[in-house]
């Protein structure tokens, strides 16, 4: 716990300049989401704590697995099982064990929505026979991650796509789409066509200020446009599995989230043009009343709200 004293932060570990604290928070966020560090909780669980995966049935052959990182989708087809995202380090085997409770069919395909450690680290525990697929920019980002280097490339995406890719057909069809930069520069939307359901990953992680990873090509300026393009393009999708929300969302929710990001970017631009620093602007931000129900808290990853504003400022200079 700490308290502010002028532009210093007083903490049990000592007194630090506020700017130093911001830098530390930003660096920690980058390391966590890049997979270089595990996610550290306020009170870390014991090393031998059980890794519990909860399965929610969405359709007869489609489940969402929660716990251990980002939401994982499991889609059972005639030929085998397709998995979307593989959670934090050490969660690959719990995912596979849970799938065995749902079906006796083998896992044949693993799709990653983007590069972050809480979505791809479990890849390394999947059998070598599993085909790993990602958007081409996501593969390039994954190749920089320590976890894959430490495991001799196990779990690395081998098949990529640029804009679209279709897997399977009829009831088993899966369409992959890339609509542009947002959370990263490789956010894939995974559409289970027959069910009119899509996994959106962390470009729509939840109803809150977006996480934008500038180091992996994310864009604060472009995320509203990308989200609206997804809404306008995915006309046959009614329901979205989000990166971290405990429930699914609708097309109307996606449109509203695109508008929320558009309004947020417009506000950020006004603050920067008025000469305010990202820190000054962030301290004044309040959740607009029209978005009541959204999470008003902004975590420290990527520098918090000030970090998002700085990302936009950097983009405005280009």
PDB file of C-alpha atoms in Angstrom:
ATOM      1  CA  UNK A   1       0.000   0.000   0.000  1.00  0.00           C
ATOM      2  CA  UNK A   2       1.226   3.511  -0.651  1.00  0.00           C
ATOM      3  CA  UNK A   3       0.203   7.158  -0.563  1.00  0.00           C
ATOM      4  CA  UNK A   4       1.072  10.122  -2.774  1.00  0.00           C
ATOM      5  CA  UNK A   5       3.306  12.947  -1.493  1.00  0.00           C
ATOM      6  CA  UNK A   6       3.501  15.658  -4.171  1.00  0.00           C
ATOM      7  CA  UNK A   7       4.955  13.841  -7.216  1.00  0.00           C
ATOM      8  CA  UNK A   8       6.453  11.073  -5.051  1.00  0.00           C
ATOM      9  CA  UNK A   9       4.883   7.768  -4.186  1.00  0.00           C
ATOM     10  CA  UNK A  10       5.487   6.638  -0.622  1.00  0.00           C
ATOM     11  CA  UNK A  11       5.483   2.855  -0.409  1.00  0.00           C
ATOM     12  CA  UNK A  12       6.495   0.318   2.199  1.00  0.00           C
ATOM     13  CA  UNK A  13       9.600  -0.394   0.082  1.00  0.00           C
ATOM     14  CA  UNK A  14      10.657   3.268  -0.034  1.00  0.00           C
ATOM     15  CA  UNK A  15       9.981   6.560  -1.780  1.00  0.00           C
ATOM     16  CA  UNK A  16      10.028   6.702  -5.571  1.00  0.00           C
ATOM     17  CA  UNK A  17       9.429   9.481  -8.111  1.00  0.00           C
ATOM     18  CA  UNK A  18       5.964   9.108  -9.645  1.00  0.00           C
ATOM     19  CA  UNK A  19       7.458   8.854 -13.159  1.00  0.00           C
ATOM     20  CA  UNK A  20       9.657   5.957 -11.932  1.00  0.00           C
ATOM     21  CA  UNK A  21       6.591   4.120 -10.691  1.00  0.00           C
ATOM     22  CA  UNK A  22       4.861   4.586 -14.056  1.00  0.00           C
ATOM     23  CA  UNK A  23       7.903   3.198 -15.875  1.00  0.00           C
ATOM     24  CA  UNK A  24       8.036   0.183 -13.558  1.00  0.00           C
ATOM     25  CA  UNK A  25       4.307  -0.542 -14.067  1.00  0.00           C
ATOM     26  CA  UNK A  26       4.623  -0.235 -17.844  1.00  0.00           C
ATOM     27  CA  UNK A  27       7.651  -2.546 -17.991  1.00  0.00           C
ATOM     28  CA  UNK A  28       5.988  -5.126 -15.762  1.00  0.00           C
ATOM     29  CA  UNK A  29       2.875  -5.075 -17.953  1.00  0.00           C
ATOM     30  CA  UNK A  30       4.910  -5.645 -21.106  1.00  0.00           C
ATOM     31  CA  UNK A  31       6.838  -8.536 -19.546  1.00  0.00           C
ATOM     32  CA  UNK A  32       3.699 -10.220 -18.231  1.00  0.00           C
ATOM     33  CA  UNK A  33       1.734 -10.063 -21.477  1.00  0.00           C
ATOM     34  CA  UNK A  34       4.762 -10.983 -23.585  1.00  0.00           C
ATOM     35  CA  UNK A  35       5.092 -14.182 -21.576  1.00  0.00           C
ATOM     36  CA  UNK A  36       8.489 -13.242 -20.136  1.00  0.00           C
ATOM     37  CA  UNK A  37       7.031 -13.237 -16.639  1.00  0.00           C
ATOM     38  CA  UNK A  38       4.137 -15.160 -15.138  1.00  0.00           C
ATOM     39  CA  UNK A  39       1.116 -13.179 -14.013  1.00  0.00           C
ATOM     40  CA  UNK A  40       1.719 -12.261 -10.369  1.00  0.00           C
ATOM     41  CA  UNK A  41      -1.332 -12.081  -8.142  1.00  0.00           C
ATOM     42  CA  UNK A  42      -1.558 -10.036  -4.945  1.00  0.00           C
ATOM     43  CA  UNK A  43      -1.295 -13.294  -2.979  1.00  0.00           C
ATOM     44  CA  UNK A  44       0.277 -15.902  -5.283  1.00  0.00           C
ATOM     45  CA  UNK A  45      -1.243 -19.385  -5.007  1.00  0.00           C
ATOM     46  CA  UNK A  46       0.910 -22.180  -3.668  1.00  0.00           C
ATOM     47  CA  UNK A  47       3.129 -23.881  -6.238  1.00  0.00           C
ATOM     48  CA  UNK A  48       1.130 -27.091  -5.910  1.00  0.00           C
ATOM     49  CA  UNK A  49      -2.291 -25.405  -6.030  1.00  0.00           C
ATOM     50  CA  UNK A  50      -4.639 -27.274  -8.390  1.00  0.00           C
ATOM     51  CA  UNK A  51      -5.222 -25.697 -11.797  1.00  0.00           C
ATOM     52  CA  UNK A  52      -8.997 -25.758 -12.075  1.00  0.00           C
ATOM     53  CA  UNK A  53     -10.579 -25.388 -15.516  1.00  0.00           C
ATOM     54  CA  UNK A  54     -14.307 -24.679 -15.552  1.00  0.00           C
ATOM     55  CA  UNK A  55     -16.251 -25.700 -18.684  1.00  0.00           C
ATOM     56  CA  UNK A  56     -19.335 -23.807 -19.814  1.00  0.00           C
ATOM     57  CA  UNK A  57     -21.398 -25.452 -22.551  1.00  0.00           C
ATOM     58  CA  UNK A  58     -22.411 -22.868 -25.156  1.00  0.00           C
ATOM     59  CA  UNK A  59     -23.746 -25.266 -27.815  1.00  0.00           C
ATOM     60  CA  UNK A  60     -23.857 -29.062 -28.129  1.00  0.00           C
ATOM     61  CA  UNK A  61     -20.302 -29.152 -29.502  1.00  0.00           C
ATOM     62  CA  UNK A  62     -18.923 -25.811 -28.274  1.00  0.00           C
ATOM     63  CA  UNK A  63     -17.591 -24.982 -24.812  1.00  0.00           C
ATOM     64  CA  UNK A  64     -15.788 -22.094 -23.128  1.00  0.00           C
ATOM     65  CA  UNK A  65     -13.075 -23.084 -20.640  1.00  0.00           C
ATOM     66  CA  UNK A  66     -12.435 -20.503 -17.931  1.00  0.00           C
ATOM     67  CA  UNK A  67      -9.583 -20.082 -15.464  1.00  0.00           C
ATOM     68  CA  UNK A  68      -5.834 -19.778 -15.889  1.00  0.00           C
ATOM     69  CA  UNK A  69      -5.800 -16.870 -18.328  1.00  0.00           C
ATOM     70  CA  UNK A  70      -7.881 -15.894 -21.328  1.00  0.00           C
ATOM     71  CA  UNK A  71     -11.104 -17.690 -22.210  1.00  0.00           C
ATOM     72  CA  UNK A  72     -10.500 -20.863 -24.228  1.00  0.00           C
ATOM     73  CA  UNK A  73     -13.007 -22.176 -26.775  1.00  0.00           C
ATOM     74  CA  UNK A  74     -13.360 -25.897 -27.516  1.00  0.00           C
ATOM     75  CA  UNK A  75     -15.146 -26.879 -30.749  1.00  0.00           C
ATOM     76  CA  UNK A  76     -15.760 -30.574 -31.441  1.00  0.00           C
ATOM     77  CA  UNK A  77     -16.010 -31.487 -35.126  1.00  0.00           C
ATOM     78  CA  UNK A  78     -16.418 -34.726 -37.059  1.00  0.00           C
ATOM     79  CA  UNK A  79     -12.637 -35.097 -37.435  1.00  0.00           C
ATOM     80  CA  UNK A  80     -11.448 -33.841 -34.047  1.00  0.00           C
ATOM     81  CA  UNK A  81     -11.266 -30.910 -31.661  1.00  0.00           C
ATOM     82  CA  UNK A  82     -10.311 -27.313 -32.427  1.00  0.00           C
ATOM     83  CA  UNK A  83      -9.117 -25.216 -29.481  1.00  0.00           C
ATOM     84  CA  UNK A  84      -8.916 -21.417 -29.407  1.00  0.00           C
ATOM     85  CA  UNK A  85      -6.229 -20.040 -27.038  1.00  0.00           C
ATOM     86  CA  UNK A  86      -4.211 -21.978 -24.478  1.00  0.00           C
ATOM     87  CA  UNK A  87      -3.935 -19.794 -21.357  1.00  0.00           C
ATOM     88  CA  UNK A  88      -0.964 -19.139 -19.044  1.00  0.00           C
ATOM     89  CA  UNK A  89       2.185 -21.273 -18.597  1.00  0.00           C
ATOM     90  CA  UNK A  90       1.373 -24.682 -17.162  1.00  0.00           C
ATOM     91  CA  UNK A  91      -2.273 -24.652 -18.230  1.00  0.00           C
ATOM     92  CA  UNK A  92      -1.922 -26.658 -21.450  1.00  0.00           C
ATOM     93  CA  UNK A  93      -2.274 -30.024 -19.739  1.00  0.00           C
ATOM     94  CA  UNK A  94      -5.285 -28.952 -17.599  1.00  0.00           C
ATOM     95  CA  UNK A  95      -6.973 -27.797 -20.827  1.00  0.00           C
ATOM     96  CA  UNK A  96      -6.268 -31.132 -22.502  1.00  0.00           C
ATOM     97  CA  UNK A  97      -7.453 -33.044 -19.422  1.00  0.00           C
ATOM     98  CA  UNK A  98     -10.720 -31.099 -19.354  1.00  0.00           C
ATOM     99  CA  UNK A  99     -11.268 -31.754 -23.073  1.00  0.00           C
ATOM    100  CA  UNK A 100     -10.969 -35.495 -22.385  1.00  0.00           C
ATOM    101  CA  UNK A 101     -13.948 -35.138 -20.032  1.00  0.00           C
ATOM    102  CA  UNK A 102     -15.978 -33.545 -22.833  1.00  0.00           C
ATOM    103  CA  UNK A 103     -15.114 -35.842 -25.775  1.00  0.00           C
ATOM    104  CA  UNK A 104     -12.939 -38.800 -26.722  1.00  0.00           C
ATOM    105  CA  UNK A 105     -11.925 -37.147 -30.007  1.00  0.00           C
ATOM    106  CA  UNK A 106      -8.321 -35.966 -30.398  1.00  0.00           C
ATOM    107  CA  UNK A 107      -7.266 -32.330 -30.472  1.00  0.00           C
ATOM    108  CA  UNK A 108      -6.220 -31.581 -34.044  1.00  0.00           C
ATOM    109  CA  UNK A 109      -6.080 -27.776 -34.236  1.00  0.00           C
ATOM    110  CA  UNK A 110      -5.095 -24.889 -31.962  1.00  0.00           C
ATOM    111  CA  UNK A 111      -5.860 -21.299 -32.981  1.00  0.00           C
ATOM    112  CA  UNK A 112      -4.296 -18.336 -31.158  1.00  0.00           C
ATOM    113  CA  UNK A 113      -6.201 -15.047 -31.214  1.00  0.00           C
ATOM    114  CA  UNK A 114      -3.041 -13.041 -30.457  1.00  0.00           C
ATOM    115  CA  UNK A 115       0.450 -13.239 -28.955  1.00  0.00           C
ATOM    116  CA  UNK A 116       0.095 -12.658 -25.211  1.00  0.00           C
ATOM    117  CA  UNK A 117       1.335 -15.105 -22.611  1.00  0.00           C
ATOM    118  CA  UNK A 118      -2.062 -15.702 -21.024  1.00  0.00           C
ATOM    119  CA  UNK A 119      -3.372 -16.934 -24.390  1.00  0.00           C
ATOM    120  CA  UNK A 120      -0.445 -18.807 -25.991  1.00  0.00           C
ATOM    121  CA  UNK A 121       1.817 -20.159 -23.226  1.00  0.00           C
ATOM    122  CA  UNK A 122      -0.138 -23.398 -22.854  1.00  0.00           C
ATOM    123  CA  UNK A 123       0.657 -24.138 -26.524  1.00  0.00           C
ATOM    124  CA  UNK A 124       3.947 -25.758 -25.542  1.00  0.00           C
ATOM    125  CA  UNK A 125       2.128 -28.611 -23.766  1.00  0.00           C
ATOM    126  CA  UNK A 126      -0.023 -29.590 -26.756  1.00  0.00           C
ATOM    127  CA  UNK A 127       1.006 -32.648 -28.799  1.00  0.00           C
ATOM    128  CA  UNK A 128       3.316 -32.008 -31.753  1.00  0.00           C
ATOM    129  CA  UNK A 129       0.600 -33.423 -34.036  1.00  0.00           C
ATOM    130  CA  UNK A 130      -1.669 -30.431 -33.335  1.00  0.00           C
ATOM    131  CA  UNK A 131      -1.709 -27.797 -36.098  1.00  0.00           C
ATOM    132  CA  UNK A 132      -1.202 -24.334 -34.580  1.00  0.00           C
ATOM    133  CA  UNK A 133      -2.687 -21.415 -36.550  1.00  0.00           C
ATOM    134  CA  UNK A 134      -2.391 -17.643 -36.063  1.00  0.00           C
ATOM    135  CA  UNK A 135      -2.546 -14.412 -38.018  1.00  0.00           C
ATOM    136  CA  UNK A 136       0.827 -13.787 -39.678  1.00  0.00           C
ATOM    137  CA  UNK A 137       1.721 -10.828 -37.452  1.00  0.00           C
ATOM    138  CA  UNK A 138       0.889 -12.867 -34.364  1.00  0.00           C
ATOM    139  CA  UNK A 139       3.297 -15.595 -35.435  1.00  0.00           C
ATOM    140  CA  UNK A 140       6.040 -12.968 -35.853  1.00  0.00           C
ATOM    141  CA  UNK A 141       5.259 -11.676 -32.348  1.00  0.00           C
ATOM    142  CA  UNK A 142       5.236 -15.195 -30.882  1.00  0.00           C
ATOM    143  CA  UNK A 143       8.684 -15.838 -32.320  1.00  0.00           C
ATOM    144  CA  UNK A 144      10.038 -13.151 -29.962  1.00  0.00           C
ATOM    145  CA  UNK A 145       8.609 -14.860 -26.872  1.00  0.00           C
ATOM    146  CA  UNK A 146      10.950 -16.569 -24.421  1.00  0.00           C
ATOM    147  CA  UNK A 147       8.590 -19.462 -23.672  1.00  0.00           C
ATOM    148  CA  UNK A 148       8.844 -20.784 -27.237  1.00  0.00           C
ATOM    149  CA  UNK A 149      12.632 -20.392 -27.333  1.00  0.00           C
ATOM    150  CA  UNK A 150      12.894 -22.275 -24.023  1.00  0.00           C
ATOM    151  CA  UNK A 151      10.790 -25.124 -25.474  1.00  0.00           C
ATOM    152  CA  UNK A 152      12.646 -25.445 -28.800  1.00  0.00           C
ATOM    153  CA  UNK A 153       9.742 -23.933 -30.743  1.00  0.00           C
ATOM    154  CA  UNK A 154       7.128 -26.387 -29.458  1.00  0.00           C
ATOM    155  CA  UNK A 155       3.652 -24.898 -29.854  1.00  0.00           C
ATOM    156  CA  UNK A 156       4.756 -22.247 -32.343  1.00  0.00           C
ATOM    157  CA  UNK A 157       2.238 -21.364 -35.060  1.00  0.00           C
ATOM    158  CA  UNK A 158       3.106 -23.150 -38.303  1.00  0.00           C
ATOM    159  CA  UNK A 159       0.134 -22.071 -40.406  1.00  0.00           C
ATOM    160  CA  UNK A 160      -0.783 -18.413 -40.842  1.00  0.00           C
ATOM    161  CA  UNK A 161      -3.254 -16.189 -42.659  1.00  0.00           C
ATOM    162  CA  UNK A 162      -3.255 -12.510 -43.623  1.00  0.00           C
ATOM    163  CA  UNK A 163      -6.912 -11.428 -43.832  1.00  0.00           C
ATOM    164  CA  UNK A 164      -9.123 -14.544 -43.925  1.00  0.00           C
ATOM    165  CA  UNK A 165      -8.878 -18.314 -43.687  1.00  0.00           C
ATOM    166  CA  UNK A 166     -11.607 -20.974 -43.734  1.00  0.00           C
ATOM    167  CA  UNK A 167     -11.234 -24.336 -41.986  1.00  0.00           C
ATOM    168  CA  UNK A 168     -13.650 -27.227 -42.456  1.00  0.00           C
ATOM    169  CA  UNK A 169     -17.071 -27.011 -44.045  1.00  0.00           C
ATOM    170  CA  UNK A 170     -20.799 -27.199 -43.343  1.00  0.00           C
ATOM    171  CA  UNK A 171     -21.478 -27.580 -39.605  1.00  0.00           C
ATOM    172  CA  UNK A 172     -17.745 -27.782 -38.872  1.00  0.00           C
ATOM    173  CA  UNK A 173     -16.768 -24.576 -40.686  1.00  0.00           C
ATOM    174  CA  UNK A 174     -14.560 -22.054 -38.901  1.00  0.00           C
ATOM    175  CA  UNK A 175     -13.766 -18.686 -40.494  1.00  0.00           C
ATOM    176  CA  UNK A 176     -10.760 -16.671 -39.325  1.00  0.00           C
ATOM    177  CA  UNK A 177     -10.681 -12.919 -39.890  1.00  0.00           C
ATOM    178  CA  UNK A 178      -8.224 -10.091 -39.346  1.00  0.00           C
ATOM    179  CA  UNK A 179      -9.782  -6.618 -39.491  1.00  0.00           C
ATOM    180  CA  UNK A 180      -6.838  -4.438 -38.474  1.00  0.00           C
ATOM    181  CA  UNK A 181      -4.767  -3.236 -35.547  1.00  0.00           C
ATOM    182  CA  UNK A 182      -6.171  -2.866 -32.066  1.00  0.00           C
ATOM    183  CA  UNK A 183      -5.049  -4.815 -29.014  1.00  0.00           C
ATOM    184  CA  UNK A 184      -2.071  -6.000 -31.112  1.00  0.00           C
ATOM    185  CA  UNK A 185      -1.331  -6.040 -34.835  1.00  0.00           C
ATOM    186  CA  UNK A 186      -2.559  -9.615 -35.239  1.00  0.00           C
ATOM    187  CA  UNK A 187      -5.933  -9.934 -33.483  1.00  0.00           C
ATOM    188  CA  UNK A 188      -7.844 -12.852 -35.007  1.00  0.00           C
ATOM    189  CA  UNK A 189     -11.628 -13.205 -34.874  1.00  0.00           C
ATOM    190  CA  UNK A 190     -12.610 -16.888 -34.869  1.00  0.00           C
ATOM    191  CA  UNK A 191     -16.125 -17.534 -36.217  1.00  0.00           C
ATOM    192  CA  UNK A 192     -18.009 -20.776 -35.628  1.00  0.00           C
ATOM    193  CA  UNK A 193     -20.228 -20.248 -38.631  1.00  0.00           C
ATOM    194  CA  UNK A 194     -23.051 -22.720 -37.981  1.00  0.00           C
ATOM    195  CA  UNK A 195     -23.512 -21.397 -34.434  1.00  0.00           C
ATOM    196  CA  UNK A 196     -23.281 -17.687 -35.366  1.00  0.00           C
ATOM    197  CA  UNK A 197     -20.717 -17.308 -32.566  1.00  0.00           C
ATOM    198  CA  UNK A 198     -17.242 -15.727 -32.673  1.00  0.00           C
ATOM    199  CA  UNK A 199     -14.285 -15.715 -30.291  1.00  0.00           C
ATOM    200  CA  UNK A 200     -13.038 -12.111 -30.211  1.00  0.00           C
ATOM    201  CA  UNK A 201      -9.957 -12.545 -28.028  1.00  0.00           C
ATOM    202  CA  UNK A 202      -8.611  -9.494 -26.225  1.00  0.00           C
ATOM    203  CA  UNK A 203      -9.461  -6.848 -28.796  1.00  0.00           C
ATOM    204  CA  UNK A 204     -12.836  -7.147 -27.029  1.00  0.00           C
ATOM    205  CA  UNK A 205     -11.666  -8.553 -23.721  1.00  0.00           C
ATOM    206  CA  UNK A 206     -14.477  -6.955 -21.771  1.00  0.00           C
ATOM    207  CA  UNK A 207     -16.417  -3.748 -21.248  1.00  0.00           C
ATOM    208  CA  UNK A 208     -13.573  -1.544 -20.097  1.00  0.00           C
ATOM    209  CA  UNK A 209     -10.745   0.677 -21.326  1.00  0.00           C
ATOM    210  CA  UNK A 210      -8.895  -1.469 -23.863  1.00  0.00           C
ATOM    211  CA  UNK A 211      -5.455  -2.942 -23.378  1.00  0.00           C
ATOM    212  CA  UNK A 212      -3.316  -1.692 -26.272  1.00  0.00           C
ATOM    213  CA  UNK A 213       0.101  -3.298 -26.686  1.00  0.00           C
ATOM    214  CA  UNK A 214       2.160  -0.800 -28.678  1.00  0.00           C
ATOM    215  CA  UNK A 215       5.246  -3.057 -28.594  1.00  0.00           C
ATOM    216  CA  UNK A 216       3.310  -5.775 -30.430  1.00  0.00           C
ATOM    217  CA  UNK A 217       1.756  -3.415 -32.964  1.00  0.00           C
ATOM    218  CA  UNK A 218      -1.383  -2.411 -31.073  1.00  0.00           C
ATOM    219  CA  UNK A 219      -3.045   0.888 -31.929  1.00  0.00           C
ATOM    220  CA  UNK A 220      -5.101   3.177 -29.722  1.00  0.00           C
ATOM    221  CA  UNK A 221      -6.000   5.305 -32.725  1.00  0.00           C
ATOM    222  CA  UNK A 222      -7.143   2.398 -34.903  1.00  0.00           C
ATOM    223  CA  UNK A 223      -8.929   0.170 -32.398  1.00  0.00           C
ATOM    224  CA  UNK A 224     -12.331   1.923 -32.753  1.00  0.00           C
ATOM    225  CA  UNK A 225     -12.174   1.563 -36.536  1.00  0.00           C
ATOM    226  CA  UNK A 226     -11.158  -2.091 -36.309  1.00  0.00           C
ATOM    227  CA  UNK A 227     -13.955  -2.907 -33.873  1.00  0.00           C
ATOM    228  CA  UNK A 228     -16.579  -1.230 -36.049  1.00  0.00           C
ATOM    229  CA  UNK A 229     -15.235  -3.007 -39.132  1.00  0.00           C
ATOM    230  CA  UNK A 230     -15.657  -6.303 -37.282  1.00  0.00           C
ATOM    231  CA  UNK A 231     -19.214  -5.369 -36.336  1.00  0.00           C
ATOM    232  CA  UNK A 232     -20.117  -4.388 -39.895  1.00  0.00           C
ATOM    233  CA  UNK A 233     -18.414  -7.426 -41.459  1.00  0.00           C
ATOM    234  CA  UNK A 234     -19.597 -10.185 -39.132  1.00  0.00           C
ATOM    235  CA  UNK A 235     -23.281  -9.817 -39.953  1.00  0.00           C
ATOM    236  CA  UNK A 236     -23.933 -13.520 -39.437  1.00  0.00           C
ATOM    237  CA  UNK A 237     -22.573 -13.502 -35.868  1.00  0.00           C
ATOM    238  CA  UNK A 238     -24.973 -12.935 -32.975  1.00  0.00           C
ATOM    239  CA  UNK A 239     -22.812 -13.834 -29.977  1.00  0.00           C
ATOM    240  CA  UNK A 240     -19.190 -13.147 -28.988  1.00  0.00           C
ATOM    241  CA  UNK A 241     -16.898 -15.035 -26.652  1.00  0.00           C
ATOM    242  CA  UNK A 242     -14.703 -12.320 -25.144  1.00  0.00           C
ATOM    243  CA  UNK A 243     -11.098 -12.566 -24.038  1.00  0.00           C
ATOM    244  CA  UNK A 244     -11.811 -12.438 -20.307  1.00  0.00           C
ATOM    245  CA  UNK A 245     -15.496 -11.774 -19.590  1.00  0.00           C
ATOM    246  CA  UNK A 246     -17.395 -14.441 -17.603  1.00  0.00           C
ATOM    247  CA  UNK A 247     -20.355 -14.214 -19.996  1.00  0.00           C
ATOM    248  CA  UNK A 248     -20.865 -13.805 -23.738  1.00  0.00           C
ATOM    249  CA  UNK A 249     -21.804 -10.531 -25.443  1.00  0.00           C
ATOM    250  CA  UNK A 250     -23.958  -9.543 -28.427  1.00  0.00           C
ATOM    251  CA  UNK A 251     -23.584  -7.677 -31.726  1.00  0.00           C
ATOM    252  CA  UNK A 252     -25.146  -4.660 -30.020  1.00  0.00           C
ATOM    253  CA  UNK A 253     -22.491  -4.887 -27.296  1.00  0.00           C
ATOM    254  CA  UNK A 254     -19.748  -4.940 -29.927  1.00  0.00           C
ATOM    255  CA  UNK A 255     -21.144  -1.852 -31.636  1.00  0.00           C
ATOM    256  CA  UNK A 256     -21.403  -0.051 -28.302  1.00  0.00           C
ATOM    257  CA  UNK A 257     -17.818  -1.040 -27.448  1.00  0.00           C
ATOM    258  CA  UNK A 258     -16.593   0.349 -30.776  1.00  0.00           C
ATOM    259  CA  UNK A 259     -18.403   3.620 -29.974  1.00  0.00           C
ATOM    260  CA  UNK A 260     -16.927   3.645 -26.455  1.00  0.00           C
ATOM    261  CA  UNK A 261     -13.427   3.405 -27.925  1.00  0.00           C
ATOM    262  CA  UNK A 262     -14.197   6.096 -30.505  1.00  0.00           C
ATOM    263  CA  UNK A 263     -15.389   8.455 -27.772  1.00  0.00           C
ATOM    264  CA  UNK A 264     -12.370   7.593 -25.610  1.00  0.00           C
ATOM    265  CA  UNK A 265      -9.918   8.343 -28.421  1.00  0.00           C
ATOM    266  CA  UNK A 266     -11.670  11.638 -29.211  1.00  0.00           C
ATOM    267  CA  UNK A 267     -11.414  12.659 -25.540  1.00  0.00           C
ATOM    268  CA  UNK A 268      -7.729  11.700 -25.432  1.00  0.00           C
ATOM    269  CA  UNK A 269      -7.015  13.779 -28.533  1.00  0.00           C
ATOM    270  CA  UNK A 270      -8.751  16.796 -27.007  1.00  0.00           C
ATOM    271  CA  UNK A 271      -6.684  16.493 -23.839  1.00  0.00           C
ATOM    272  CA  UNK A 272      -3.402  16.210 -25.742  1.00  0.00           C
ATOM    273  CA  UNK A 273      -4.259  19.148 -28.014  1.00  0.00           C
ATOM    274  CA  UNK A 274      -5.009  21.178 -24.885  1.00  0.00           C
ATOM    275  CA  UNK A 275      -1.399  20.619 -23.823  1.00  0.00           C
ATOM    276  CA  UNK A 276      -2.022  18.172 -20.985  1.00  0.00           C
ATOM    277  CA  UNK A 277       0.426  15.391 -20.241  1.00  0.00           C
ATOM    278  CA  UNK A 278      -0.884  11.820 -20.358  1.00  0.00           C
ATOM    279  CA  UNK A 279      -0.647  11.683 -16.565  1.00  0.00           C
ATOM    280  CA  UNK A 280      -2.628  14.907 -16.134  1.00  0.00           C
ATOM    281  CA  UNK A 281      -5.341  13.773 -18.516  1.00  0.00           C
ATOM    282  CA  UNK A 282      -5.584  10.311 -16.954  1.00  0.00           C
ATOM    283  CA  UNK A 283      -6.073  11.818 -13.501  1.00  0.00           C
ATOM    284  CA  UNK A 284      -9.105  13.753 -14.774  1.00  0.00           C
ATOM    285  CA  UNK A 285     -10.841  10.990 -16.743  1.00  0.00           C
ATOM    286  CA  UNK A 286     -14.242   9.760 -15.604  1.00  0.00           C
ATOM    287  CA  UNK A 287     -16.356   7.015 -17.124  1.00  0.00           C
ATOM    288  CA  UNK A 288     -19.071   8.702 -19.232  1.00  0.00           C
ATOM    289  CA  UNK A 289     -22.574   8.229 -17.862  1.00  0.00           C
ATOM    290  CA  UNK A 290     -23.739   6.740 -21.189  1.00  0.00           C
ATOM    291  CA  UNK A 291     -21.410   3.778 -20.560  1.00  0.00           C
ATOM    292  CA  UNK A 292     -22.695   3.038 -17.087  1.00  0.00           C
ATOM    293  CA  UNK A 293     -22.031  -0.620 -16.336  1.00  0.00           C
ATOM    294  CA  UNK A 294     -18.544  -0.587 -17.861  1.00  0.00           C
ATOM    295  CA  UNK A 295     -15.630  -1.235 -15.511  1.00  0.00           C
ATOM    296  CA  UNK A 296     -14.264   2.234 -14.590  1.00  0.00           C
ATOM    297  CA  UNK A 297     -10.993   0.838 -13.231  1.00  0.00           C
ATOM    298  CA  UNK A 298      -7.896   0.836 -15.453  1.00  0.00           C
ATOM    299  CA  UNK A 299      -5.157  -1.629 -14.551  1.00  0.00           C
ATOM    300  CA  UNK A 300      -1.440  -0.821 -14.478  1.00  0.00           C
ATOM    301  CA  UNK A 301      -0.557  -2.933 -17.525  1.00  0.00           C
ATOM    302  CA  UNK A 302       0.943  -0.826 -20.327  1.00  0.00           C
ATOM    303  CA  UNK A 303       1.125   2.161 -18.002  1.00  0.00           C
ATOM    304  CA  UNK A 304      -2.544   2.352 -17.118  1.00  0.00           C
ATOM    305  CA  UNK A 305      -4.730   4.993 -18.767  1.00  0.00           C
ATOM    306  CA  UNK A 306      -1.754   7.347 -19.043  1.00  0.00           C
ATOM    307  CA  UNK A 307       0.038   4.656 -21.017  1.00  0.00           C
ATOM    308  CA  UNK A 308      -2.871   4.389 -23.475  1.00  0.00           C
ATOM    309  CA  UNK A 309      -2.859   8.167 -23.904  1.00  0.00           C
ATOM    310  CA  UNK A 310       0.904   8.114 -24.490  1.00  0.00           C
ATOM    311  CA  UNK A 311       0.440   5.442 -27.150  1.00  0.00           C
ATOM    312  CA  UNK A 312      -2.063   7.675 -28.913  1.00  0.00           C
ATOM    313  CA  UNK A 313       0.288  10.653 -28.586  1.00  0.00           C
ATOM    314  CA  UNK A 314       3.039   8.618 -30.229  1.00  0.00           C
ATOM    315  CA  UNK A 315       0.695   7.691 -33.085  1.00  0.00           C
ATOM    316  CA  UNK A 316      -0.396  11.303 -33.560  1.00  0.00           C
ATOM    317  CA  UNK A 317       3.245  12.300 -34.145  1.00  0.00           C
ATOM    318  CA  UNK A 318       3.648   9.863 -37.047  1.00  0.00           C
TER     319      UNK A 318
END
